[in-house]
Structures are given as C-alpha cells and as structure tokens.
Amino acid sequence: MSQSTFLPSYTIGADAYNAINDIVKPYGTTAVMIGGKTALEKAANKIKAALTNEVSIIDTLWYGGNSTYENVDTLMQEPSVQTADVLFAVGGGRVCDTVKVTAEKLGKPVFTFPTIGSNCSPVTAVCVMYTESGEMHGLFFPAKPPTHAFIDIAIIAEAPDKYLWAGIGDALSKEIESTFSARGDQLDYTDGLGIQIGKMCTDRLLTYGTQALTDSAANIPSYSIEQVVLDIIVTTGLVSVLVINDYNSAMAHSFYYGTTVLAKMEDYLHGASVSYGVLALLKMDQQEALFERIYHFMIENKLPVCLADMHLNATTDLDAILDKAMTTHDIVHVPYEITREMFKEAILAVEAYHAAQTIPADFSPIL
C-alpha cells in the first residue's frame, strides 16, 4: 500500500509575518482569524498589517476557551467560517487544535500563528480534545498538518514566561518517550526518521533552555529563544507527523492525562505536568544518569520535581491520577508492560529522590 507523508512547513523570526501574504494567497483571498482573546490582542493587528489587498481578514472570532467539540460545532456554524477560503489559528495549543478540527471538518486550509512557545500543536496532525469539564476526551487526527506555521519570536518573547517554561517541560518528553515507545521495534523508514529527529530535543533544550527563559523574562527575541522554540514547536512536531501515534508519547503524557481528572489542575500547564512524568518514566526505566541531568535542569529552571510543586498529594490525589493514567493509550505500545504498581512506585521513587536532595533556598516552582 502507498504511504503519503505531509511534512510541516514554517516561517520563524521576529519578522515572520512578512511572509504571510505570499504563502497564503495561493490558497485563497479571504481568511477568518480565530484565537484566544489575549493572543488576538497581541497578534491580530500585526497580522493584518502584513497583508496586502490580495488577502483579507473577513472576521475575527474567539475560539471558545478550550479545545472541545462543542466549540468546534459553534465555529462551524459561523457564516464567515463557512464562506472564508482559509482559517487562521492565533494562539496556543488549544486554539490551534480547535481550529485544526474545524478546518478538517469543513475541508479548508488552516494556517497557525503560535503566540506562545508551549507545544507542537501549530505543526502537527493531531488534536487533543477535552470535555466541557476540562477532562481529556481523546485525540482527533486531521489528514494533514496545518498548511504553514508563522512563528513570530518577538511575540513569543513578550508572552508570559510560564508558557515557554511549560513548553520546555513538554518538549523534554519527546525524545525520551519516543525512543522508549519504539524500543525493540523494527522501524520502517518514516518511523525511523521521526525517532532520529526526536534525538535533537534533549541536548538542545538543556543547552539553550536556561538562557531562553532568562531572555524571555527580559522580552528579548534571542537566538536561544529561537532554538528552544524550534525544538518545542518544530522538532517535536516533525516527530509527531512522521511516527505512528504509538511512538508519540508514553508514560509522561499518561501522568498528565491522569491529572486532568482533578479540578484543581484545570489551569495547570500541560507541559509542566508532563515534565514531572518524564522524571517518573526515567526512574521506572532505570535511566539514572539522564534522570539526574534532567532533574537538576528542572531544579535550575523551577519546573516541578515533586508532587507538592504541583499542589498534589500522594495520599489524596495519586489514586485518582493513576485511575485515569492507566486507561490511556500512551502506555499500551511500550517495551514492557507498565502496571499500576510500577507507575505508582516510579512516582514514589521520584518523591524519595527529591526528599533526599538539598534544594536551593530560592527554589520555588513557577506555578
């Protein structure tokens, strides 16, 4: 059987929007801009200023507040969305996922404009969907990734630091989870290519991550921010597009999905929870040297290194987290069975390791 692979394309830089008109106009002359309220406030005028009369914005809409099928249905009923040639998704991952599903259902091209460096949704052919209550609902798979992503480093550098911080936490999982999930498999060309690309993630994040967060705090669209954002959005996105979904995630994401059942975690950033799940995976898999490297990087950058950093409690919260985590697909295709007891023991091993450390006096997780 034949195989078609559609790779993400992107423009990155402080002047990335200058390329919008030439890249979009072959796909149509009218666009609806859909985004988060803050994202639209930061990017809408800059996007409009970059367009000539060959491409026009016919409407600007709020995406609804979460990536839910209810919000997709609402957008699909908008007359401007139905008549526009293309859709612009402006904002973070949940904006991009909502608009990607809407575009897929309507058969329209979608262009993404990430305003925060938090995840790879702007370039991937997968959408994480939630229930109205905020619990993870499941995954939706468009036929192709977005047509193009316009990554404005200046806007991302000016965004709240917590989003880049969480994006680094999320990207820390890609190489570790994909190589773990694919371990022992005979990989075809496309899967093997994706796994190899993913091996760019960890060292680059550890090399540039701390400086990128320093520059983000100063609103400087620096080389370090660009390198880290490319890792967060593009490297991880390429892996996601190339590999079968079995290799896209593993136990770190199962931990995150487990936390979504707790109301107090509704506003906690996805990538931060995932980064803690990385520590649990490394402990379970006995990758002690890498565990220590990442643990100390996380300490340096105030990512959560224990349950208490996320306002979680092993006694009152862990069972609910594990109940949900054990139902996820992420821990099905793995090199050995992950039982509930193994999952729990891995988390408790991270907690024990952390309790034995001398933590810097100024350590306080960002969230």
Tab-separated table of C-alpha atoms in Angstrom:
chain	number	residue	atom	x	y	z
A	1	MET	CA	0.000	0.000	0.000
A	2	SER	CA	1.188	3.522	-0.749
A	3	GLN	CA	2.020	5.978	2.001
A	4	SER	CA	1.641	9.752	1.851
A	5	THR	CA	3.542	11.933	4.296
A	6	PHE	CA	2.822	15.650	4.639
A	7	LEU	CA	5.603	17.471	6.474
A	8	PRO	CA	5.083	20.706	8.400
A	9	SER	CA	6.367	23.961	6.960
A	10	TYR	CA	7.060	27.122	8.903
A	11	THR	CA	8.472	30.625	8.923
A	12	ILE	CA	10.273	31.768	12.075
A	13	GLY	CA	11.709	35.093	13.165
A	14	ALA	CA	10.755	38.464	14.590
A	15	ASP	CA	9.552	39.409	11.092
A	16	ALA	CA	7.859	36.082	10.294
A	17	TYR	CA	4.525	37.722	9.456
A	18	ASN	CA	6.080	39.481	6.468
A	19	ALA	CA	5.818	36.157	4.668
A	20	ILE	CA	2.075	35.662	5.268
A	21	ASN	CA	0.737	37.235	2.094
A	22	ASP	CA	2.911	35.346	-0.387
A	23	ILE	CA	2.428	31.995	1.355
A	24	VAL	CA	-1.331	32.271	1.938
A	25	LYS	CA	-2.581	33.783	-1.337
A	26	PRO	CA	-2.254	30.585	-3.445
A	27	TYR	CA	-4.862	29.054	-1.098
A	28	GLY	CA	-7.411	31.857	-1.167
A	29	THR	CA	-8.142	35.540	-0.727
A	30	THR	CA	-10.339	35.577	2.386
A	31	ALA	CA	-9.473	34.440	5.904
A	32	VAL	CA	-11.153	34.250	9.281
A	33	MET	CA	-8.868	34.809	12.239
A	34	ILE	CA	-9.779	32.610	15.230
A	35	GLY	CA	-7.896	32.791	18.502
A	36	GLY	CA	-7.650	33.335	22.192
A	37	LYS	CA	-8.595	36.765	23.490
A	38	THR	CA	-5.086	37.709	24.617
A	39	ALA	CA	-3.476	36.149	21.553
A	40	LEU	CA	-5.675	38.189	19.227
A	41	GLU	CA	-4.892	41.317	21.199
A	42	LYS	CA	-1.156	40.697	20.729
A	43	ALA	CA	-1.075	39.441	17.139
A	44	ALA	CA	-4.177	40.473	15.185
A	45	ASN	CA	-3.047	43.966	14.191
A	46	LYS	CA	0.414	42.720	13.254
A	47	ILE	CA	-1.098	40.010	11.061
A	48	LYS	CA	-3.453	42.480	9.365
A	49	ALA	CA	-0.603	44.941	8.776
A	50	ALA	CA	1.365	42.240	6.959
A	51	LEU	CA	-1.421	41.542	4.474
A	52	THR	CA	-1.960	43.324	1.163
A	53	ASN	CA	-5.328	43.634	-0.562
A	54	GLU	CA	-4.719	40.212	-2.127
A	55	VAL	CA	-5.641	38.527	1.175
A	56	SER	CA	-8.196	39.998	3.561
A	57	ILE	CA	-9.482	39.173	7.037
A	58	ILE	CA	-13.275	38.991	6.847
A	59	ASP	CA	-13.897	38.188	10.518
A	60	THR	CA	-12.161	37.730	13.862
A	61	LEU	CA	-13.575	35.214	16.353
A	62	TRP	CA	-12.855	33.898	19.843
A	63	TYR	CA	-12.250	30.150	19.748
A	64	GLY	CA	-14.384	29.385	22.799
A	65	GLY	CA	-11.890	28.865	25.609
A	66	ASN	CA	-10.982	25.191	25.219
A	67	SER	CA	-10.444	22.587	22.514
A	68	THR	CA	-13.839	20.908	22.715
A	69	TYR	CA	-16.112	19.509	20.057
A	70	GLU	CA	-18.789	21.902	21.317
A	71	ASN	CA	-16.570	24.868	20.403
A	72	VAL	CA	-15.783	23.287	17.038
A	73	ASP	CA	-19.512	22.972	16.338
A	74	THR	CA	-20.064	26.619	17.283
A	75	LEU	CA	-17.326	27.792	14.928
A	76	MET	CA	-18.630	25.634	12.102
A	77	GLN	CA	-21.983	27.428	12.325
A	78	GLU	CA	-20.410	30.867	11.883
A	79	PRO	CA	-21.284	32.223	8.407
A	80	SER	CA	-17.842	33.801	7.999
A	81	VAL	CA	-16.122	30.491	8.813
A	82	GLN	CA	-18.293	28.734	6.247
A	83	THR	CA	-17.508	31.232	3.488
A	84	ALA	CA	-13.813	32.008	4.130
A	85	ASP	CA	-11.193	30.412	1.917
A	86	VAL	CA	-8.769	29.746	4.786
A	87	LEU	CA	-8.700	29.792	8.585
A	88	PHE	CA	-6.032	31.440	10.754
A	89	ALA	CA	-5.456	29.898	14.218
A	90	VAL	CA	-3.919	32.503	16.519
A	91	GLY	CA	-2.758	31.477	19.997
A	92	GLY	CA	-1.670	28.415	21.916
A	93	GLY	CA	-2.165	24.687	21.523
A	94	ARG	CA	-5.857	24.543	22.370
A	95	VAL	CA	-6.619	27.312	19.891
A	96	CYS	CA	-4.671	25.510	17.172
A	97	ASP	CA	-6.333	22.182	17.928
A	98	THR	CA	-9.830	23.698	17.897
A	99	VAL	CA	-9.257	25.431	14.570
A	100	LYS	CA	-7.493	22.394	13.060
A	101	VAL	CA	-10.545	20.228	13.790
A	102	THR	CA	-12.879	22.923	12.448
A	103	ALA	CA	-10.829	23.258	9.260
A	104	GLU	CA	-10.684	19.493	8.764
A	105	LYS	CA	-14.435	19.134	9.093
A	106	LEU	CA	-15.033	21.986	6.633
A	107	GLY	CA	-12.289	20.972	4.204
A	108	LYS	CA	-10.403	24.278	4.483
A	109	PRO	CA	-6.669	25.056	4.728
A	110	VAL	CA	-5.526	26.206	8.165
A	111	PHE	CA	-2.549	28.433	8.955
A	112	THR	CA	-1.263	28.713	12.511
A	113	PHE	CA	0.166	31.695	14.368
A	114	PRO	CA	1.530	30.497	17.726
A	115	THR	CA	1.771	33.381	20.192
A	116	ILE	CA	3.351	31.256	22.915
A	117	GLY	CA	6.079	28.614	22.743
A	118	SER	CA	4.254	25.940	24.667
A	119	ASN	CA	3.779	22.878	22.416
A	120	CYS	CA	3.891	21.452	18.887
A	121	SER	CA	0.209	21.810	18.003
A	122	PRO	CA	0.899	24.553	15.396
A	123	VAL	CA	2.528	21.993	13.068
A	124	THR	CA	1.010	18.611	13.960
A	125	ALA	CA	-1.729	16.412	12.519
A	126	VAL	CA	-3.138	15.516	15.919
A	127	CYS	CA	-5.520	17.431	18.165
A	128	VAL	CA	-6.042	16.894	21.893
A	129	MET	CA	-9.715	17.346	22.682
A	130	TYR	CA	-11.269	17.946	26.091
A	131	THR	CA	-14.706	17.642	27.645
A	132	GLU	CA	-16.600	20.712	28.758
A	133	SER	CA	-15.459	19.956	32.319
A	134	GLY	CA	-11.795	20.044	31.274
A	135	GLU	CA	-11.019	16.321	31.347
A	136	MET	CA	-9.083	14.868	28.428
A	137	HIS	CA	-11.638	13.477	25.950
A	138	GLY	CA	-9.432	11.911	23.266
A	139	LEU	CA	-7.439	12.585	20.106
A	140	PHE	CA	-8.576	13.779	16.687
A	141	PHE	CA	-6.379	13.188	13.651
A	142	PRO	CA	-6.627	15.582	10.681
A	143	ALA	CA	-5.469	14.200	7.341
A	144	LYS	CA	-2.610	16.711	7.176
A	145	PRO	CA	-0.768	19.121	9.456
A	146	PRO	CA	-1.551	22.841	9.110
A	147	THR	CA	-0.558	24.266	5.736
A	148	HIS	CA	2.040	26.599	7.293
A	149	ALA	CA	3.001	27.994	10.693
A	150	PHE	CA	4.119	31.595	11.180
A	151	ILE	CA	6.238	31.707	14.335
A	152	ASP	CA	6.842	35.281	15.486
A	153	ILE	CA	9.692	35.153	18.005
A	154	ALA	CA	9.098	38.731	19.176
A	155	ILE	CA	5.516	37.954	20.210
A	156	ILE	CA	6.584	34.723	21.902
A	157	ALA	CA	9.402	36.510	23.779
A	158	GLU	CA	6.897	39.043	25.123
A	159	ALA	CA	4.402	36.401	26.240
A	160	PRO	CA	4.238	35.368	29.911
A	161	ASP	CA	7.354	33.354	30.768
A	162	LYS	CA	5.312	30.448	32.113
A	163	TYR	CA	4.329	29.345	28.615
A	164	LEU	CA	7.886	28.949	27.349
A	165	TRP	CA	8.714	27.320	30.682
A	166	ALA	CA	5.931	24.779	30.224
A	167	GLY	CA	6.874	24.318	26.570
A	168	ILE	CA	10.364	23.301	27.599
A	169	GLY	CA	8.848	20.833	30.054
A	170	ASP	CA	6.648	19.347	27.335
A	171	ALA	CA	9.491	19.099	24.798
A	172	LEU	CA	11.681	17.306	27.332
A	173	SER	CA	9.367	14.342	26.871
A	174	LYS	CA	9.638	13.915	23.102
A	175	GLU	CA	12.988	12.167	22.691
A	176	ILE	CA	12.578	10.200	25.902
A	177	GLU	CA	9.048	8.982	25.234
A	178	SER	CA	9.505	8.256	21.516
A	179	THR	CA	12.719	6.262	21.946
A	180	PHE	CA	11.173	4.378	24.876
A	181	SER	CA	7.969	3.520	22.983
A	182	ALA	CA	9.892	2.420	19.868
A	183	ARG	CA	12.494	0.388	21.736
A	184	GLY	CA	12.935	-3.078	20.282
A	185	ASP	CA	10.722	-2.452	17.239
A	186	GLN	CA	11.828	-2.913	13.628
A	187	LEU	CA	11.184	0.600	12.353
A	188	ASP	CA	10.283	1.460	8.781
A	189	TYR	CA	11.919	4.485	7.111
A	190	THR	CA	9.383	7.086	8.191
A	191	ASP	CA	9.177	5.985	11.810
A	192	GLY	CA	12.963	5.687	11.982
A	193	LEU	CA	13.372	9.188	10.567
A	194	GLY	CA	10.979	10.583	13.149
A	195	ILE	CA	12.764	8.852	16.023
A	196	GLN	CA	16.124	10.188	14.818
A	197	ILE	CA	14.789	13.749	14.541
A	198	GLY	CA	13.466	13.460	18.083
A	199	LYS	CA	17.006	12.857	19.309
A	200	MET	CA	17.683	16.560	18.691
A	201	CYS	CA	15.402	17.531	21.565
A	202	THR	CA	17.009	16.845	24.909
A	203	ASP	CA	20.539	18.191	24.474
A	204	ARG	CA	19.309	21.338	22.699
A	205	LEU	CA	16.838	22.073	25.485
A	206	LEU	CA	19.453	21.507	28.164
A	207	THR	CA	21.922	23.703	26.239
A	208	TYR	CA	19.682	26.690	25.454
A	209	GLY	CA	16.731	26.354	27.838
A	210	THR	CA	18.048	28.313	30.807
A	211	GLN	CA	19.226	31.246	28.667
A	212	ALA	CA	15.974	31.214	26.724
A	213	LEU	CA	13.989	31.621	29.928
A	214	THR	CA	16.310	34.430	31.043
A	215	ASP	CA	15.791	36.183	27.702
A	216	SER	CA	12.040	35.604	27.859
A	217	ALA	CA	11.957	37.340	31.236
A	218	ALA	CA	13.632	40.331	29.559
A	219	ASN	CA	11.351	40.132	26.464
A	220	ILE	CA	14.372	39.637	24.194
A	221	PRO	CA	13.699	37.660	20.958
A	222	SER	CA	17.094	35.991	21.183
A	223	TYR	CA	18.919	33.174	19.424
A	224	SER	CA	18.385	30.984	22.499
A	225	ILE	CA	14.630	31.532	22.408
A	226	GLU	CA	14.572	30.747	18.704
A	227	GLN	CA	16.479	27.490	19.232
A	228	VAL	CA	14.216	26.403	22.063
A	229	VAL	CA	11.010	27.377	20.246
A	230	LEU	CA	12.160	25.423	17.181
A	231	ASP	CA	12.615	22.415	19.470
A	232	ILE	CA	9.251	22.895	21.198
A	233	ILE	CA	7.201	23.502	18.061
A	234	VAL	CA	9.079	22.125	15.047
A	235	THR	CA	11.309	19.253	16.218
A	236	THR	CA	8.591	17.703	18.329
A	237	GLY	CA	6.038	18.424	15.614
A	238	LEU	CA	8.099	16.662	12.964
A	239	VAL	CA	8.339	13.604	15.186
A	240	SER	CA	4.594	13.676	15.731
A	241	VAL	CA	3.869	13.872	11.995
A	242	LEU	CA	6.390	11.200	10.964
A	243	VAL	CA	5.913	8.434	13.525
A	244	ILE	CA	2.873	6.295	14.174
A	245	ASN	CA	0.915	7.591	17.149
A	246	ASP	CA	2.185	4.714	19.302
A	247	TYR	CA	5.589	6.413	19.337
A	248	ASN	CA	4.343	9.929	20.014
A	249	SER	CA	4.031	9.655	23.765
A	250	ALA	CA	4.321	7.318	26.703
A	251	MET	CA	4.139	7.394	30.470
A	252	ALA	CA	4.930	11.107	30.899
A	253	HIS	CA	1.787	12.039	28.988
A	254	SER	CA	-0.244	9.377	30.774
A	255	PHE	CA	0.685	11.109	34.019
A	256	TYR	CA	-0.505	14.444	32.640
A	257	TYR	CA	-3.805	12.994	31.408
A	258	GLY	CA	-4.220	11.456	34.843
A	259	THR	CA	-4.016	14.883	36.457
A	260	THR	CA	-6.826	16.236	34.256
A	261	VAL	CA	-9.424	14.484	36.412
A	262	LEU	CA	-8.585	16.816	39.310
A	263	ALA	CA	-10.433	20.134	39.260
A	264	LYS	CA	-7.501	21.920	40.892
A	265	MET	CA	-5.304	21.022	37.909
A	266	GLU	CA	-7.610	22.603	35.326
A	267	ASP	CA	-5.390	25.682	34.898
A	268	TYR	CA	-2.072	23.930	35.443
A	269	LEU	CA	0.005	23.980	32.301
A	270	HIS	CA	0.222	20.735	30.351
A	271	GLY	CA	3.994	20.841	29.793
A	272	ALA	CA	4.825	21.276	33.458
A	273	SER	CA	2.856	18.154	34.409
A	274	VAL	CA	4.469	16.252	31.537
A	275	SER	CA	7.967	17.182	32.723
A	276	TYR	CA	7.289	15.547	36.074
A	277	GLY	CA	6.017	12.500	34.192
A	278	VAL	CA	9.391	12.406	32.392
A	279	LEU	CA	11.116	12.003	35.740
A	280	ALA	CA	8.770	9.153	36.664
A	281	LEU	CA	9.417	7.399	33.341
A	282	LEU	CA	13.186	7.695	33.708
A	283	LYS	CA	13.032	6.351	37.255
A	284	MET	CA	10.887	3.406	36.224
A	285	ASP	CA	13.168	2.644	33.276
A	286	GLN	CA	16.278	2.954	35.450
A	287	GLN	CA	17.866	5.658	33.260
A	288	GLU	CA	19.558	7.131	36.293
A	289	ALA	CA	22.217	9.316	34.604
A	290	LEU	CA	19.680	11.027	32.358
A	291	PHE	CA	17.240	11.302	35.261
A	292	GLU	CA	19.805	13.249	37.267
A	293	ARG	CA	20.690	15.560	34.343
A	294	ILE	CA	17.064	16.423	33.749
A	295	TYR	CA	16.200	16.663	37.438
A	296	HIS	CA	18.936	19.249	38.011
A	297	PHE	CA	17.943	21.172	34.866
A	298	MET	CA	14.374	21.222	36.172
A	299	ILE	CA	15.551	22.450	39.567
A	300	GLU	CA	17.568	25.217	37.873
A	301	ASN	CA	14.514	26.311	35.892
A	302	LYS	CA	11.887	25.765	38.581
A	303	LEU	CA	9.965	23.011	36.849
A	304	PRO	CA	8.028	20.681	39.200
A	305	VAL	CA	10.238	17.987	40.666
A	306	CYS	CA	7.790	16.646	43.254
A	307	LEU	CA	4.033	16.298	43.581
A	308	ALA	CA	3.855	19.132	46.096
A	309	ASP	CA	5.262	21.522	43.478
A	310	MET	CA	2.014	20.934	41.570
A	311	HIS	CA	-0.100	21.124	44.740
A	312	LEU	CA	-0.650	17.384	44.532
A	313	ASN	CA	-0.634	14.926	47.402
A	314	ALA	CA	0.435	11.287	47.150
A	315	THR	CA	-2.140	10.250	49.742
A	316	THR	CA	-5.216	12.093	48.493
A	317	ASP	CA	-4.588	12.564	44.749
A	318	LEU	CA	-2.422	9.760	43.429
A	319	ASP	CA	-5.099	7.072	43.170
A	320	ALA	CA	-7.337	9.290	41.032
A	321	ILE	CA	-4.387	10.220	38.803
A	322	LEU	CA	-3.432	6.584	38.337
A	323	ASP	CA	-7.034	5.521	37.662
A	324	LYS	CA	-7.115	7.830	34.640
A	325	ALA	CA	-3.476	7.321	33.608
A	326	MET	CA	-3.890	3.564	33.357
A	327	THR	CA	-6.748	3.976	30.848
A	328	THR	CA	-4.689	5.988	28.343
A	329	HIS	CA	-3.368	4.572	25.094
A	330	ASP	CA	0.049	6.110	25.759
A	331	ILE	CA	1.246	3.182	27.889
A	332	VAL	CA	-0.041	0.406	25.626
A	333	HIS	CA	2.728	0.256	22.994
A	334	VAL	CA	5.785	0.176	25.238
A	335	PRO	CA	8.748	-2.214	25.516
A	336	TYR	CA	7.359	-3.898	28.615
A	337	GLU	CA	4.090	-3.888	30.491
A	338	ILE	CA	3.615	-0.897	32.787
A	339	THR	CA	1.436	-1.985	35.656
A	340	ARG	CA	-0.360	0.349	38.026
A	341	GLU	CA	2.027	-0.677	40.788
A	342	MET	CA	5.073	0.106	38.614
A	343	PHE	CA	3.615	3.507	37.742
A	344	LYS	CA	2.979	4.269	41.395
A	345	GLU	CA	6.393	3.032	42.512
A	346	ALA	CA	8.078	5.213	39.891
A	347	ILE	CA	6.299	8.316	41.195
A	348	LEU	CA	7.152	7.443	44.780
A	349	ALA	CA	10.785	6.885	43.719
A	350	VAL	CA	10.897	10.420	42.298
A	351	GLU	CA	9.427	11.695	45.552
A	352	ALA	CA	12.020	9.803	47.599
A	353	TYR	CA	14.896	11.041	45.425
A	354	HIS	CA	13.700	14.620	45.764
A	355	ALA	CA	13.273	14.309	49.526
A	356	ALA	CA	16.920	13.253	49.823
A	357	GLN	CA	18.242	16.299	47.929
A	358	THR	CA	19.428	19.619	49.236
A	359	ILE	CA	17.212	22.097	47.409
A	360	PRO	CA	18.372	25.678	46.768
A	361	ALA	CA	16.831	28.098	49.229
A	362	ASP	CA	15.309	30.197	46.422
A	363	PHE	CA	13.681	27.256	44.648
A	364	SER	CA	10.015	27.815	44.034
A	365	PRO	CA	8.186	26.367	41.027
A	366	ILE	CA	6.694	28.994	38.724
A	367	LEU	CA	3.177	27.646	39.176
